[in-house]
Short mmCIF file of C-alpha atoms in Angstrom, two decimals:
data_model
loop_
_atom_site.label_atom_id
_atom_site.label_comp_id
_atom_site.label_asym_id
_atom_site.label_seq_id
_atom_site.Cartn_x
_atom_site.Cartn_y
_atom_site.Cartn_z
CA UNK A 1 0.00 0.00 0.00
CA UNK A 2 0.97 3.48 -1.10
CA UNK A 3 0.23 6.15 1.93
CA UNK A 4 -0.61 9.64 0.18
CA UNK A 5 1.91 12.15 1.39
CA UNK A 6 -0.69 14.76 1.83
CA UNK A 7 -3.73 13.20 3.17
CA UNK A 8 -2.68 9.86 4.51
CA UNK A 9 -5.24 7.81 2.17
CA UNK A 10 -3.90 4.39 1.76
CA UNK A 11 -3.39 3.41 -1.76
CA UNK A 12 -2.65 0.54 -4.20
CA UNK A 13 1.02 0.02 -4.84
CA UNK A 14 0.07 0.27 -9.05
CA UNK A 15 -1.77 3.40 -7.95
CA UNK A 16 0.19 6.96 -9.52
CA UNK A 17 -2.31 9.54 -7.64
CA UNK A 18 -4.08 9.25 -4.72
CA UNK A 19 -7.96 8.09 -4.95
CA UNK A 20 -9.40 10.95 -2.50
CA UNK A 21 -7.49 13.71 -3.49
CA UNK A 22 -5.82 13.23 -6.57
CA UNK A 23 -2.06 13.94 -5.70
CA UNK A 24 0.59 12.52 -7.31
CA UNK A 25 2.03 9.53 -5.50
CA UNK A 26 5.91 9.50 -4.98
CA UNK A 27 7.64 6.33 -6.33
CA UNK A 28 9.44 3.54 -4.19
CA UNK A 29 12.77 1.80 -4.63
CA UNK A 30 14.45 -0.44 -2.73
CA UNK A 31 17.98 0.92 -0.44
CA UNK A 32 21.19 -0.22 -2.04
CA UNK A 33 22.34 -0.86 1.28
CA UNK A 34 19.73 -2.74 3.42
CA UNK A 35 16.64 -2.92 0.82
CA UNK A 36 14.89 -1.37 3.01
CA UNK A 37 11.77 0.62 0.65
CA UNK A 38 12.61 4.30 0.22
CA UNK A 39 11.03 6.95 -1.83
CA UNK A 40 13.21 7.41 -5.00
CA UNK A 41 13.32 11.29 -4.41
CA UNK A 42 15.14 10.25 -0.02
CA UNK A 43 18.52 11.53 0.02
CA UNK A 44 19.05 9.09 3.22
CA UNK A 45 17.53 5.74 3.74
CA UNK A 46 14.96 5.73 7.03
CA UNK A 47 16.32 2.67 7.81
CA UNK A 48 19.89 2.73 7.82
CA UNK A 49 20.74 5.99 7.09
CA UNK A 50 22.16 5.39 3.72
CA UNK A 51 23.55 8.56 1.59
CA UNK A 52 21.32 8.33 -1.63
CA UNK A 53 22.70 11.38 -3.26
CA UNK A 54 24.81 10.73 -5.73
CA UNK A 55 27.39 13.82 -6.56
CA UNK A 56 27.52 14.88 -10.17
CA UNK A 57 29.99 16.73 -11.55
CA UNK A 58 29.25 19.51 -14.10
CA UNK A 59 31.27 19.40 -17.35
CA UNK A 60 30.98 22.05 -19.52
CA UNK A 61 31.87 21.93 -23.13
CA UNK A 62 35.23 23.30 -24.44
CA UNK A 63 34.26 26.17 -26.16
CA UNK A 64 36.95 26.35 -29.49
CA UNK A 65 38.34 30.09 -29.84
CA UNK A 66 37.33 31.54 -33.21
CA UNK A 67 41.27 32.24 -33.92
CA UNK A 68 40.95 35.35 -36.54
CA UNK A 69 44.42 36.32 -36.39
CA UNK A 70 45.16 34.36 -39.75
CA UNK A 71 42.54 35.88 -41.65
CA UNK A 72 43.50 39.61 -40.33
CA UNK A 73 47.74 38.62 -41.35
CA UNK A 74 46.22 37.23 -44.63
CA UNK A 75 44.56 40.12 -45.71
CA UNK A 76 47.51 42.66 -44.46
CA UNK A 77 49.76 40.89 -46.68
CA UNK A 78 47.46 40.86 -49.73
CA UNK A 79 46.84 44.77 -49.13
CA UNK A 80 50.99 44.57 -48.85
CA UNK A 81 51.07 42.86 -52.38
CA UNK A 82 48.58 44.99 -54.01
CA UNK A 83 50.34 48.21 -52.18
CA UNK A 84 53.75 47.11 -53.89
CA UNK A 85 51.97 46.46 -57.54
CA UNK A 86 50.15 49.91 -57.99
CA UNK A 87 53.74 51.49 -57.04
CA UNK A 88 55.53 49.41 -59.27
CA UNK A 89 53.23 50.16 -62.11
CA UNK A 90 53.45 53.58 -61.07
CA UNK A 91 57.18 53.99 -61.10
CA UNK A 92 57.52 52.24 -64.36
CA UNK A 93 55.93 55.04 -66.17
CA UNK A 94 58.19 57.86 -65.74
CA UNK A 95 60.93 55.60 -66.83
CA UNK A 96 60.01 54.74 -69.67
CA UNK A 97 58.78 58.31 -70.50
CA UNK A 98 62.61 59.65 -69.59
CA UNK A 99 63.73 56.78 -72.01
CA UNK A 100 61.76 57.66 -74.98
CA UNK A 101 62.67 61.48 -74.27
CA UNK A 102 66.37 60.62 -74.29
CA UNK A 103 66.34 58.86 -77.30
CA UNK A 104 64.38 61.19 -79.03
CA UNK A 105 66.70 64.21 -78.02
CA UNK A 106 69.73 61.87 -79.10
CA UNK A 107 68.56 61.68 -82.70
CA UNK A 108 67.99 64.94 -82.96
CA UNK A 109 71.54 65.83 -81.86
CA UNK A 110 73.22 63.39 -84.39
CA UNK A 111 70.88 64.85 -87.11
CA UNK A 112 71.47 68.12 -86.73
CA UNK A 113 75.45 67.44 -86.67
CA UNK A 114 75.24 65.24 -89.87
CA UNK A 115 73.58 67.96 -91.59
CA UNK A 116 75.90 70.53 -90.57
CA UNK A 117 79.00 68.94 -91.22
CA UNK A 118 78.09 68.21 -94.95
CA UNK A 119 76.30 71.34 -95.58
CA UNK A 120 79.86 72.70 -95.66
CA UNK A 121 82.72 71.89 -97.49
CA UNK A 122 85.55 72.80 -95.63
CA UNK A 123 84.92 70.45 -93.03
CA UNK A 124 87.22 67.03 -93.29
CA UNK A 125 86.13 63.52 -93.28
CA UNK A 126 87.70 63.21 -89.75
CA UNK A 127 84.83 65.60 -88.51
CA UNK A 128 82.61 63.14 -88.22
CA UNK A 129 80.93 62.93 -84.54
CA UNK A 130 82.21 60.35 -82.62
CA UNK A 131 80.13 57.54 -81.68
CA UNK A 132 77.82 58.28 -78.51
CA UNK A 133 77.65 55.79 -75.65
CA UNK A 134 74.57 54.49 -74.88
CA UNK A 135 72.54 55.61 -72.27
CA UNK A 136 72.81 54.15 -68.74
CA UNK A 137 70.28 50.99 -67.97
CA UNK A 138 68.24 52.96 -65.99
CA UNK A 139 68.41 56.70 -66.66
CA UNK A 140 66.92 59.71 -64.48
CA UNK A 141 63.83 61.59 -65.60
CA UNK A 142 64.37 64.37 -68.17
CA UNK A 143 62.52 67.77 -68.08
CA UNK A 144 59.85 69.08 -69.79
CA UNK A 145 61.62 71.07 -72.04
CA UNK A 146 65.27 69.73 -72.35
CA UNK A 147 67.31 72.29 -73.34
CA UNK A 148 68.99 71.80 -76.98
CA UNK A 149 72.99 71.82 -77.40
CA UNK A 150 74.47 73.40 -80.26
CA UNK A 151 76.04 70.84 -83.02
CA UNK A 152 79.65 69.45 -82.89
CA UNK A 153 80.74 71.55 -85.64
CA UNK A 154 79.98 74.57 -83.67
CA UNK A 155 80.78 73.85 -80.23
CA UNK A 156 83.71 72.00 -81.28
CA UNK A 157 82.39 68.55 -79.47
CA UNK A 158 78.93 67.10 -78.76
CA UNK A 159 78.54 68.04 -74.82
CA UNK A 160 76.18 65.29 -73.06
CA UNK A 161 74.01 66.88 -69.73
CA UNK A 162 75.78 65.70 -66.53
CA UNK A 163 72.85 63.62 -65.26
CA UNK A 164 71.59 64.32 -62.03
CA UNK A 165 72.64 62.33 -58.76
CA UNK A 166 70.64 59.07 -58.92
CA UNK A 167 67.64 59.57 -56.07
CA UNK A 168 65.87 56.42 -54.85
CA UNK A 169 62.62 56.06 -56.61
CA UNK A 170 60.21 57.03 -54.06
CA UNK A 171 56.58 55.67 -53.73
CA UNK A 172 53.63 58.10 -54.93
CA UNK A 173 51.50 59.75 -52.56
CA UNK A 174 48.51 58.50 -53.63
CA UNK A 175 49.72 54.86 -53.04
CA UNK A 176 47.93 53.29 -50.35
CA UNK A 177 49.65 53.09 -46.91
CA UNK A 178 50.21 49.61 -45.11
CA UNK A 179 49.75 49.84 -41.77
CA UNK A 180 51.75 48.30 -39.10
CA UNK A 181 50.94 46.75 -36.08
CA UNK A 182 50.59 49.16 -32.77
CA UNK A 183 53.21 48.42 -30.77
CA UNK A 184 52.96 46.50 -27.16
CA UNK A 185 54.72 48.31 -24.55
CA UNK A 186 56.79 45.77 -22.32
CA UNK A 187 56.30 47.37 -19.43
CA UNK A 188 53.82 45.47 -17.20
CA UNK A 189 50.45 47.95 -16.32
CA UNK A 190 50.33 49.41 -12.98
CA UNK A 191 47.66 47.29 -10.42
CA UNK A 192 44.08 48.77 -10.04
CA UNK A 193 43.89 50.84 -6.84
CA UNK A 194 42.62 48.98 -4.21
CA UNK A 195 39.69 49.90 -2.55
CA UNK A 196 39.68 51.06 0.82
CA UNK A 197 38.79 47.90 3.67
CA UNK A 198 37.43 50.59 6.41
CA UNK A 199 33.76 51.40 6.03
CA UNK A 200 33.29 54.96 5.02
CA UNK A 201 31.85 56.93 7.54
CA UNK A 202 28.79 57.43 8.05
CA UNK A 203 27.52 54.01 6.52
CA UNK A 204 27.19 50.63 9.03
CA UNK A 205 29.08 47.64 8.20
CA UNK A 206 27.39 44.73 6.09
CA UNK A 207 26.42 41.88 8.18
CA UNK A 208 25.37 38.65 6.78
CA UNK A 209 22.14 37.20 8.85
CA UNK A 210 22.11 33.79 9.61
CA UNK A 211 19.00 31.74 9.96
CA UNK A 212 19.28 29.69 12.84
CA UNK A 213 16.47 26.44 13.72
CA UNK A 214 15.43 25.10 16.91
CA UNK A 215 12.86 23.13 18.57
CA UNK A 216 10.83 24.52 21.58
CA UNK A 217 9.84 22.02 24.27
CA UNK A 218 5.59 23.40 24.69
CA UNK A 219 5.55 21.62 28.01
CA UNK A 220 8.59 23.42 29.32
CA UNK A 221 9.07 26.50 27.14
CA UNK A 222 12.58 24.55 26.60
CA UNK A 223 14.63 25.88 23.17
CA UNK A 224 17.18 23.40 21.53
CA UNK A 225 19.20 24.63 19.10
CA UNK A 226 19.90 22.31 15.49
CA UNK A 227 23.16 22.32 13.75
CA UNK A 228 23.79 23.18 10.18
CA UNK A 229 26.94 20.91 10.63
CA UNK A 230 25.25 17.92 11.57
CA UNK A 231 23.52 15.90 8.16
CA UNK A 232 21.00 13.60 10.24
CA UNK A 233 20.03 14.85 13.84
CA UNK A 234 18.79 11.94 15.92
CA UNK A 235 15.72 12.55 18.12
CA UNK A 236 15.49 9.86 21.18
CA UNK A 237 16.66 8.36 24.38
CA UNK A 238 20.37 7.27 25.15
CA UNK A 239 20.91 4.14 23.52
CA UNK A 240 23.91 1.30 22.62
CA UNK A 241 23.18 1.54 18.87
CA UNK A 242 22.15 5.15 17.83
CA UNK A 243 23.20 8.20 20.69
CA UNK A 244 20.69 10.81 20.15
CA UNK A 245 21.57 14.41 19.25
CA UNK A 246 18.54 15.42 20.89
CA UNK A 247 18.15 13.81 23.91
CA UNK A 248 14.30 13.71 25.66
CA UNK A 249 14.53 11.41 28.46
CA UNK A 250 15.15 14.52 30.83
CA UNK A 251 11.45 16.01 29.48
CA UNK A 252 8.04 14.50 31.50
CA UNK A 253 6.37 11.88 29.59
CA UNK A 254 9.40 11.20 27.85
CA UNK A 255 8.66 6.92 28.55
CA UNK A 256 6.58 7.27 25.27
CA UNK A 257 9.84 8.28 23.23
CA UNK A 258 11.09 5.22 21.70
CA UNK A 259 15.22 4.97 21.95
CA UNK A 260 15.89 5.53 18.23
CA UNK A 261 11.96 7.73 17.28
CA UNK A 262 12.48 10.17 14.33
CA UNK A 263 15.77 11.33 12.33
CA UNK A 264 15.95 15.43 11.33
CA UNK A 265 17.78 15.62 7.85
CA UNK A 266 19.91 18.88 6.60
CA UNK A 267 19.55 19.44 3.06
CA UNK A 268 20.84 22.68 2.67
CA UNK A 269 18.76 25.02 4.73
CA UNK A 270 16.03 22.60 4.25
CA UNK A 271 15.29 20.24 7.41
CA UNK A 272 13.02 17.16 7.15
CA UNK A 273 11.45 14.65 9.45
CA UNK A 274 10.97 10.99 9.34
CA UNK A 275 9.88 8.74 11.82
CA UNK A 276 12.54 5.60 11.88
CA UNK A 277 9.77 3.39 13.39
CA UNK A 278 9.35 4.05 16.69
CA UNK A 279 6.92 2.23 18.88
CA UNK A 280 4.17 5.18 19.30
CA UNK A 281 4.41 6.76 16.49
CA UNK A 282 5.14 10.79 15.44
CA UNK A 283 2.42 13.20 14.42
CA UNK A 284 2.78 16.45 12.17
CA UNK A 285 0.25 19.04 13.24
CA UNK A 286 -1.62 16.21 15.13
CA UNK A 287 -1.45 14.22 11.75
CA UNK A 288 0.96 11.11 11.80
CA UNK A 289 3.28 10.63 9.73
CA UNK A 290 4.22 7.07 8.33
CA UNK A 291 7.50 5.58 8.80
CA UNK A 292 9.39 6.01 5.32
CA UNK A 293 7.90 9.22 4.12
CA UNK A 294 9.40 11.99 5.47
CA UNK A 295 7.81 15.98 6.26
CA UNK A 296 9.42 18.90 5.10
CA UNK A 297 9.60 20.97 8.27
CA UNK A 298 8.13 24.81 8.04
CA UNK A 299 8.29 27.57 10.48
CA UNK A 300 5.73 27.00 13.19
CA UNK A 301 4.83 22.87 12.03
CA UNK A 302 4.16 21.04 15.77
CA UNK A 303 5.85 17.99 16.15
CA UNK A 304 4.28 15.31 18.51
CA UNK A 305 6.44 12.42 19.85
CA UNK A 306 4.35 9.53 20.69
CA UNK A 307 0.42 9.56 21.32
CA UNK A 308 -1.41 11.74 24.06
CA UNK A 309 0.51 14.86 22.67
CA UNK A 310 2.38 14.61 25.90
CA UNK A 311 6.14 15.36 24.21
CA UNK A 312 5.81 18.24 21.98
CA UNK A 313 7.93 20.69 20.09
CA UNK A 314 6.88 23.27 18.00
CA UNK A 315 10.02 23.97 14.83
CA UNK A 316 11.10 27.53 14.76
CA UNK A 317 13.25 29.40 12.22
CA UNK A 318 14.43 32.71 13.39
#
């Protein structure tokens, strides 16, 4: 039989709700421990205490970098390629401009000379100009308007312009810049100012508040405190198997307290009861609670140790 959590109707075990008031039924599975029946949501086993949590670890997935840094080198280096071919196509034109202007200003030199030397005829056959050397392989750009030497026969011999002091070819203006990479100074960045530990005035310290849970004794007005530290808190009578962490055999009526009654579980700052089958049973607001279900305890809930509602503590959070 299935007891229904909320209103103690016994149920089928096939049954998934509850027949008077429809709430779902929590599931059963047996303790890999003792096999004793447990609910399949228990973090402990009612019977022998048994951790049923099982620890999980979260893994998250490596998250690959998106590395762009190829892409961005990639593309400075084909701006770099396309930088160098618009000024070598650039620089190309003014020689070859100078080239055909030198060889155009060379022919007319040798034709005016050749003209005047047979034009007249006192001039000998050893007048003839002397062979001109050709041009360097790479010759400097020529004016506008070069200006014109007289022939040989005049000026006695053909005088060649001094060319100018060779000047590195330098890149246009309007070619486009490549940009380098800012530099990264070495020098390590000065730490963040710290912040100041006193309070400023004028403003109270933060304090964190700490809920803390205990039972109160009705009969004697008698406050217990409960430990965060301890997991399972024991409720009973001094025993051989099981010493309680809260002991009632000093309380009146405590002869209905069985040795071993209920446990108290610590789930955070969550506490639950469950009765670990003691001989007169435990009651939640006067209601009892079965052994193997357990009660999630709220501010105010009245816990009753055996019948009569002779041992009684009321759960406070404060």
């Amino acid at each position: 039989m299935i007891v229904c959590p909320h209103c103690n109707h016994q149920n089928p075990d096939e049954a998934i709700q509850c027949e008077a008031c429809y709430t779902p039924l929590p599931t059963t599975t047996n303790c890999p421990n003792c096999g004793a029946p447990v609910q399949t949501d228990a973090t402990f086993c009612g019977q022998c205490g048994f951790s049923l949590k099982q620890e999980m670890g979260d893994s998250a997935d490596d998250i690959p970098e998106t590395i762009v840094s190829s892409n961005r080198v990639s593309a400075s280096e084909s701006e770099k390629e396309e930088a160098i071919a618009v000024a070598q196509s650039i620089q190309t034109k003014p020689v070859n401009l100078a080239n055909s202007a030198v060889a155009a200003t060379d022919g007319g030199r040798v034709g005016k000379s050749s003209d005047a030397a047979s034009s007249k005829p006192g001039v000998a056959a050893s007048s003839e100009p002397k062979p001109i050397a050709p041009p360097p392989s790479v010759a400097p750009p020529v004016s506008a308007n070069p200006k014109a030497t007289k022939p040989e026969s005049e000026a006695g011999s053909l005088a060649l312009p001094e060319p100018p002091p060779s000047k590195p070819l330098s890149v246009p203006k309007s070619a486009p810049k490549v940009s380098s990479p800012p530099k990264v100074s070495s020098s390590p960045s000065p730490p963040p100012t710290p912040y100041p530990s006193t309070p400023m005035a004028g403003s109270a310290p933060t304090r964190l508040q700490i809920q803390t849970a205990s039972l109160l004794h009705v009969q004697t007005q008698t406050r217990i405190e409960l430990s965060y530290a301890l997991p399972v808190i024991h409720i009973g009578k001094p025993n051989e198997q099981i010493p309680p962490d809260v002991d009632v055999s000093g309380f009146p009526d405590s002869e209905i307290v069985s040795r071993v009654h209920a446990d108290i579980r610590v789930e955070g700052d969550t506490f639950y009861i469950e009765d670990m089958g003691s001989s007169n049973g435990t009651y939640i607001n006067h209601t009892p609670l079965l052994p193997g279900n357990r009660h999630r305890l709220r501010s105010g809930d009245r816990i009753g140790l055996g019948k009569g509602d002779k041992v009684t503590f009321i759960f406070q959070l404060s």
